[in-house]
């Protein structure tokens, strides 16, 4: 018992392998969740499994285009939100070094 505190620390390689294993487990869970969502939507929308299989195997261009459209819609919404709530970058109430001293006034040592 007096030597319990002297347990061997894991090596750097063991730590990296453990981290990889944990990330793989999280990825597996995320993929399972995504898969479950796809199956659930297919069932709720009464889509035949063969149609989903066909689309996943042969519909890569359509999937890519749909993803592009989603990303474009997200960009548009983010720009609209940014325009509605512009970030105020006024410097009232505080000074920054670039405002308080001209470049020639900065001392060089």
Short mmCIF file of N, CA and C in Angstrom, two decimals:
data_model
loop_
_atom_site.label_atom_id
_atom_site.label_comp_id
_atom_site.label_asym_id
_atom_site.label_seq_id
_atom_site.Cartn_x
_atom_site.Cartn_y
_atom_site.Cartn_z
N UNK A 1 0.81 -1.20 0.00
CA UNK A 1 0.00 0.00 0.00
C UNK A 1 0.85 1.26 0.00
N UNK A 2 2.00 1.20 0.59
CA UNK A 2 2.86 2.37 0.65
C UNK A 2 3.35 2.77 -0.73
N UNK A 3 3.30 1.85 -1.70
CA UNK A 3 3.80 2.14 -3.05
C UNK A 3 2.68 2.43 -4.04
N UNK A 4 1.45 2.56 -3.60
CA UNK A 4 0.33 2.80 -4.51
C UNK A 4 0.51 4.06 -5.34
N UNK A 5 1.14 5.06 -4.77
CA UNK A 5 1.32 6.31 -5.49
C UNK A 5 2.36 6.20 -6.59
N UNK A 6 3.06 5.09 -6.67
CA UNK A 6 4.12 4.91 -7.65
C UNK A 6 3.63 4.15 -8.90
N UNK A 7 2.35 4.21 -9.19
CA UNK A 7 1.82 3.54 -10.38
C UNK A 7 2.43 4.17 -11.62
N UNK A 8 2.70 3.32 -12.58
CA UNK A 8 3.31 3.77 -13.82
C UNK A 8 2.35 4.67 -14.60
N UNK A 9 2.85 5.82 -15.03
CA UNK A 9 2.06 6.73 -15.86
C UNK A 9 1.97 6.18 -17.27
N UNK A 10 0.84 6.41 -17.97
CA UNK A 10 0.75 5.93 -19.36
C UNK A 10 1.77 6.67 -20.24
N UNK A 11 2.27 5.96 -21.22
CA UNK A 11 3.21 6.58 -22.15
C UNK A 11 2.46 7.54 -23.07
N UNK A 12 3.22 8.34 -23.80
CA UNK A 12 2.61 9.29 -24.73
C UNK A 12 1.81 8.53 -25.79
N UNK A 13 2.34 7.43 -26.27
CA UNK A 13 1.66 6.61 -27.27
C UNK A 13 0.35 6.06 -26.71
N UNK A 14 0.39 5.57 -25.47
CA UNK A 14 -0.83 5.05 -24.84
C UNK A 14 -1.87 6.14 -24.69
N UNK A 15 -1.45 7.35 -24.34
CA UNK A 15 -2.39 8.46 -24.21
C UNK A 15 -3.02 8.80 -25.55
N UNK A 16 -2.20 8.82 -26.62
CA UNK A 16 -2.71 9.13 -27.96
C UNK A 16 -3.69 8.05 -28.41
N UNK A 17 -3.34 6.78 -28.19
CA UNK A 17 -4.24 5.69 -28.58
C UNK A 17 -5.56 5.76 -27.82
N UNK A 18 -5.51 6.10 -26.54
CA UNK A 18 -6.73 6.23 -25.74
C UNK A 18 -7.59 7.36 -26.30
N UNK A 19 -6.96 8.49 -26.63
CA UNK A 19 -7.70 9.62 -27.17
C UNK A 19 -8.34 9.25 -28.51
N UNK A 20 -7.60 8.55 -29.37
CA UNK A 20 -8.16 8.10 -30.65
C UNK A 20 -9.35 7.17 -30.44
N UNK A 21 -9.23 6.27 -29.47
CA UNK A 21 -10.32 5.34 -29.18
C UNK A 21 -11.56 6.11 -28.71
N UNK A 22 -11.37 7.09 -27.86
CA UNK A 22 -12.51 7.87 -27.35
C UNK A 22 -13.17 8.66 -28.49
N UNK A 23 -12.36 9.25 -29.36
CA UNK A 23 -12.92 10.00 -30.50
C UNK A 23 -13.67 9.09 -31.45
N UNK A 24 -13.14 7.88 -31.66
CA UNK A 24 -13.81 6.91 -32.51
C UNK A 24 -15.17 6.53 -31.93
N UNK A 25 -15.23 6.38 -30.63
CA UNK A 25 -16.50 6.04 -29.98
C UNK A 25 -17.52 7.16 -30.15
N UNK A 26 -17.09 8.40 -30.01
CA UNK A 26 -17.99 9.54 -30.19
C UNK A 26 -18.46 9.61 -31.64
N UNK A 27 -17.54 9.38 -32.58
CA UNK A 27 -17.90 9.38 -33.99
C UNK A 27 -18.92 8.29 -34.29
N UNK A 28 -18.70 7.12 -33.73
CA UNK A 28 -19.65 6.02 -33.93
C UNK A 28 -21.04 6.39 -33.42
N UNK A 29 -21.10 7.01 -32.24
CA UNK A 29 -22.40 7.42 -31.69
C UNK A 29 -23.06 8.46 -32.58
N UNK A 30 -22.27 9.42 -33.07
CA UNK A 30 -22.83 10.46 -33.94
C UNK A 30 -23.36 9.86 -35.24
N UNK A 31 -22.62 8.92 -35.81
CA UNK A 31 -23.08 8.28 -37.04
C UNK A 31 -24.35 7.48 -36.79
N UNK A 32 -24.41 6.81 -35.67
CA UNK A 32 -25.60 6.05 -35.33
C UNK A 32 -26.80 6.98 -35.21
N UNK A 33 -26.60 8.12 -34.58
CA UNK A 33 -27.68 9.08 -34.41
C UNK A 33 -28.14 9.61 -35.76
N UNK A 34 -27.20 9.96 -36.64
CA UNK A 34 -27.56 10.44 -37.97
C UNK A 34 -28.30 9.36 -38.74
N UNK A 35 -27.82 8.14 -38.66
CA UNK A 35 -28.47 7.03 -39.35
C UNK A 35 -29.89 6.83 -38.83
N UNK A 36 -30.06 6.90 -37.52
CA UNK A 36 -31.39 6.75 -36.93
C UNK A 36 -32.32 7.85 -37.41
N UNK A 37 -31.82 9.06 -37.56
CA UNK A 37 -32.65 10.17 -38.04
C UNK A 37 -33.10 9.94 -39.48
N UNK A 38 -32.16 9.47 -40.32
CA UNK A 38 -32.51 9.19 -41.71
C UNK A 38 -33.58 8.11 -41.78
N UNK A 39 -33.41 7.06 -41.01
CA UNK A 39 -34.39 5.97 -41.01
C UNK A 39 -35.74 6.47 -40.50
N UNK A 40 -35.71 7.25 -39.42
CA UNK A 40 -36.95 7.78 -38.87
C UNK A 40 -37.69 8.67 -39.86
N UNK A 41 -36.96 9.55 -40.54
CA UNK A 41 -37.59 10.41 -41.55
C UNK A 41 -38.16 9.58 -42.69
N UNK A 42 -37.41 8.59 -43.13
CA UNK A 42 -37.91 7.72 -44.20
C UNK A 42 -39.19 7.04 -43.81
N UNK A 43 -39.26 6.56 -42.58
CA UNK A 43 -40.46 5.88 -42.11
C UNK A 43 -41.63 6.85 -41.99
N UNK A 44 -41.39 8.03 -41.41
CA UNK A 44 -42.46 9.02 -41.24
C UNK A 44 -43.00 9.51 -42.57
N UNK A 45 -42.13 9.61 -43.56
CA UNK A 45 -42.55 10.09 -44.88
C UNK A 45 -42.99 8.95 -45.80
N UNK A 46 -43.03 7.74 -45.25
CA UNK A 46 -43.46 6.54 -46.00
C UNK A 46 -42.65 6.34 -47.27
N UNK A 47 -41.37 6.52 -47.18
CA UNK A 47 -40.48 6.29 -48.32
C UNK A 47 -40.03 4.84 -48.29
N UNK A 48 -40.10 4.20 -49.42
CA UNK A 48 -39.70 2.80 -49.49
C UNK A 48 -38.18 2.68 -49.28
N UNK A 49 -37.74 1.67 -48.54
CA UNK A 49 -36.30 1.49 -48.31
C UNK A 49 -35.49 1.41 -49.60
N UNK A 50 -36.09 0.83 -50.65
CA UNK A 50 -35.40 0.72 -51.93
C UNK A 50 -35.13 2.11 -52.53
N UNK A 51 -36.06 3.04 -52.33
CA UNK A 51 -35.88 4.40 -52.84
C UNK A 51 -34.73 5.10 -52.11
N UNK A 52 -34.69 4.91 -50.81
CA UNK A 52 -33.60 5.52 -50.03
C UNK A 52 -32.26 4.92 -50.45
N UNK A 53 -32.21 3.60 -50.60
CA UNK A 53 -30.98 2.93 -51.01
C UNK A 53 -30.53 3.43 -52.38
N UNK A 54 -31.46 3.52 -53.32
CA UNK A 54 -31.14 4.01 -54.67
C UNK A 54 -30.58 5.42 -54.62
N UNK A 55 -31.21 6.27 -53.83
CA UNK A 55 -30.79 7.66 -53.72
C UNK A 55 -29.40 7.77 -53.09
N UNK A 56 -29.15 6.99 -52.04
CA UNK A 56 -27.85 7.05 -51.38
C UNK A 56 -26.74 6.51 -52.26
N UNK A 57 -27.03 5.50 -53.08
CA UNK A 57 -26.01 4.91 -53.94
C UNK A 57 -25.79 5.73 -55.21
N UNK A 58 -26.87 6.20 -55.83
CA UNK A 58 -26.76 6.86 -57.13
C UNK A 58 -27.09 8.35 -57.11
N UNK A 59 -27.37 8.91 -55.97
CA UNK A 59 -27.79 10.30 -55.92
C UNK A 59 -26.76 11.28 -55.38
N UNK A 60 -25.49 10.96 -55.51
CA UNK A 60 -24.45 11.81 -54.93
C UNK A 60 -24.48 13.25 -55.47
N UNK A 61 -24.73 13.42 -56.74
CA UNK A 61 -24.80 14.77 -57.32
C UNK A 61 -25.97 15.56 -56.73
N UNK A 62 -27.12 14.91 -56.60
CA UNK A 62 -28.29 15.57 -56.02
C UNK A 62 -28.03 15.93 -54.56
N UNK A 63 -27.39 15.01 -53.83
CA UNK A 63 -27.08 15.26 -52.42
C UNK A 63 -26.11 16.43 -52.30
N UNK A 64 -25.11 16.47 -53.17
CA UNK A 64 -24.12 17.55 -53.15
C UNK A 64 -24.79 18.89 -53.45
N UNK A 65 -25.65 18.92 -54.47
CA UNK A 65 -26.35 20.15 -54.85
C UNK A 65 -27.27 20.62 -53.71
N UNK A 66 -27.96 19.69 -53.08
CA UNK A 66 -28.85 20.04 -51.96
C UNK A 66 -28.04 20.62 -50.80
N UNK A 67 -26.91 20.01 -50.51
CA UNK A 67 -26.03 20.53 -49.46
C UNK A 67 -25.53 21.93 -49.78
N UNK A 68 -25.20 22.18 -51.04
CA UNK A 68 -24.76 23.51 -51.48
C UNK A 68 -25.89 24.52 -51.28
N UNK A 69 -27.11 24.14 -51.63
CA UNK A 69 -28.25 25.05 -51.45
C UNK A 69 -28.48 25.37 -49.98
N UNK A 70 -28.32 24.37 -49.12
CA UNK A 70 -28.48 24.60 -47.68
C UNK A 70 -27.41 25.59 -47.20
N UNK A 71 -26.15 25.38 -47.62
CA UNK A 71 -25.07 26.28 -47.20
C UNK A 71 -25.28 27.70 -47.70
N UNK A 72 -25.80 27.85 -48.93
CA UNK A 72 -26.10 29.18 -49.46
C UNK A 72 -27.21 29.86 -48.65
N UNK A 73 -28.23 29.09 -48.28
CA UNK A 73 -29.33 29.65 -47.48
C UNK A 73 -28.82 30.07 -46.11
N UNK A 74 -27.93 29.27 -45.53
CA UNK A 74 -27.35 29.63 -44.23
C UNK A 74 -26.55 30.91 -44.35
N UNK A 75 -25.73 31.03 -45.39
CA UNK A 75 -24.94 32.26 -45.60
C UNK A 75 -25.84 33.48 -45.72
N UNK A 76 -26.93 33.34 -46.49
CA UNK A 76 -27.86 34.46 -46.68
C UNK A 76 -28.49 34.87 -45.34
N UNK A 77 -28.93 33.89 -44.56
CA UNK A 77 -29.55 34.19 -43.27
C UNK A 77 -28.56 34.84 -42.31
N UNK A 78 -27.32 34.37 -42.33
CA UNK A 78 -26.31 34.96 -41.45
C UNK A 78 -26.01 36.40 -41.84
N UNK A 79 -25.96 36.69 -43.15
CA UNK A 79 -25.74 38.06 -43.61
C UNK A 79 -26.90 38.97 -43.23
N UNK A 80 -28.13 38.45 -43.36
CA UNK A 80 -29.31 39.23 -42.98
C UNK A 80 -29.29 39.53 -41.49
N UNK A 81 -28.94 38.54 -40.69
CA UNK A 81 -28.88 38.75 -39.24
C UNK A 81 -27.79 39.76 -38.90
N UNK A 82 -26.65 39.65 -39.58
CA UNK A 82 -25.55 40.57 -39.33
C UNK A 82 -25.94 42.00 -39.73
N UNK A 83 -26.68 42.14 -40.83
CA UNK A 83 -27.12 43.46 -41.27
C UNK A 83 -28.14 44.05 -40.29
N UNK A 84 -28.98 43.20 -39.72
CA UNK A 84 -29.99 43.67 -38.77
C UNK A 84 -29.37 44.05 -37.43
N UNK A 85 -28.27 43.42 -37.08
CA UNK A 85 -27.58 43.69 -35.81
C UNK A 85 -26.10 43.91 -36.07
N UNK A 86 -25.75 45.06 -36.68
CA UNK A 86 -24.33 45.28 -37.00
C UNK A 86 -23.50 45.38 -35.73
N UNK A 87 -22.30 44.90 -35.83
CA UNK A 87 -21.37 44.96 -34.70
C UNK A 87 -20.86 46.38 -34.57
N UNK A 88 -21.10 46.99 -33.44
CA UNK A 88 -20.63 48.34 -33.19
C UNK A 88 -19.17 48.29 -32.80
N UNK A 89 -18.32 48.81 -33.67
CA UNK A 89 -16.88 48.79 -33.38
C UNK A 89 -16.39 50.19 -33.07
N UNK A 90 -17.24 50.98 -32.39
CA UNK A 90 -16.79 52.31 -32.00
C UNK A 90 -15.79 52.18 -30.85
N UNK A 91 -14.97 53.20 -30.71
CA UNK A 91 -13.93 53.16 -29.69
C UNK A 91 -14.22 54.16 -28.57
N UNK A 92 -15.48 54.51 -28.44
CA UNK A 92 -15.84 55.45 -27.37
C UNK A 92 -15.64 54.80 -26.02
N UNK A 93 -15.05 55.56 -25.10
CA UNK A 93 -14.90 55.08 -23.74
C UNK A 93 -13.62 54.29 -23.50
N UNK A 94 -12.88 53.97 -24.54
CA UNK A 94 -11.61 53.28 -24.35
C UNK A 94 -10.66 53.60 -25.50
N UNK A 95 -9.39 53.53 -25.22
CA UNK A 95 -8.39 53.82 -26.23
C UNK A 95 -7.62 52.57 -26.58
N UNK A 96 -7.18 52.53 -27.80
CA UNK A 96 -6.31 51.45 -28.25
C UNK A 96 -4.95 52.06 -28.53
N UNK A 97 -3.88 51.32 -28.39
CA UNK A 97 -2.55 51.86 -28.65
C UNK A 97 -2.41 52.47 -30.04
N UNK A 98 -3.12 51.93 -31.03
CA UNK A 98 -3.00 52.47 -32.37
C UNK A 98 -3.66 53.83 -32.51
N UNK A 99 -4.49 54.22 -31.54
CA UNK A 99 -5.14 55.52 -31.61
C UNK A 99 -4.45 56.55 -30.74
N UNK A 100 -3.81 56.12 -29.68
CA UNK A 100 -3.26 57.07 -28.72
C UNK A 100 -1.88 57.58 -29.10
N UNK A 101 -1.17 56.90 -29.97
CA UNK A 101 0.17 57.35 -30.32
C UNK A 101 0.37 57.20 -31.82
N UNK A 102 0.95 58.22 -32.42
CA UNK A 102 1.29 58.13 -33.83
C UNK A 102 2.48 57.21 -33.99
N UNK A 103 2.65 56.57 -35.13
CA UNK A 103 3.75 55.63 -35.30
C UNK A 103 5.12 56.23 -35.03
N UNK A 104 5.32 57.53 -35.39
CA UNK A 104 6.63 58.13 -35.15
C UNK A 104 6.86 58.42 -33.67
N UNK A 105 5.80 58.44 -32.88
CA UNK A 105 5.94 58.73 -31.44
C UNK A 105 6.26 57.47 -30.64
N UNK A 106 6.17 56.30 -31.27
CA UNK A 106 6.46 55.06 -30.57
C UNK A 106 7.97 54.95 -30.38
N UNK A 107 8.37 54.72 -29.14
CA UNK A 107 9.80 54.63 -28.84
C UNK A 107 10.34 53.30 -29.31
N UNK A 108 11.50 53.36 -29.91
CA UNK A 108 12.19 52.14 -30.32
C UNK A 108 13.42 51.99 -29.47
N UNK A 109 13.62 50.82 -28.95
CA UNK A 109 14.78 50.60 -28.09
C UNK A 109 15.79 49.73 -28.75
#
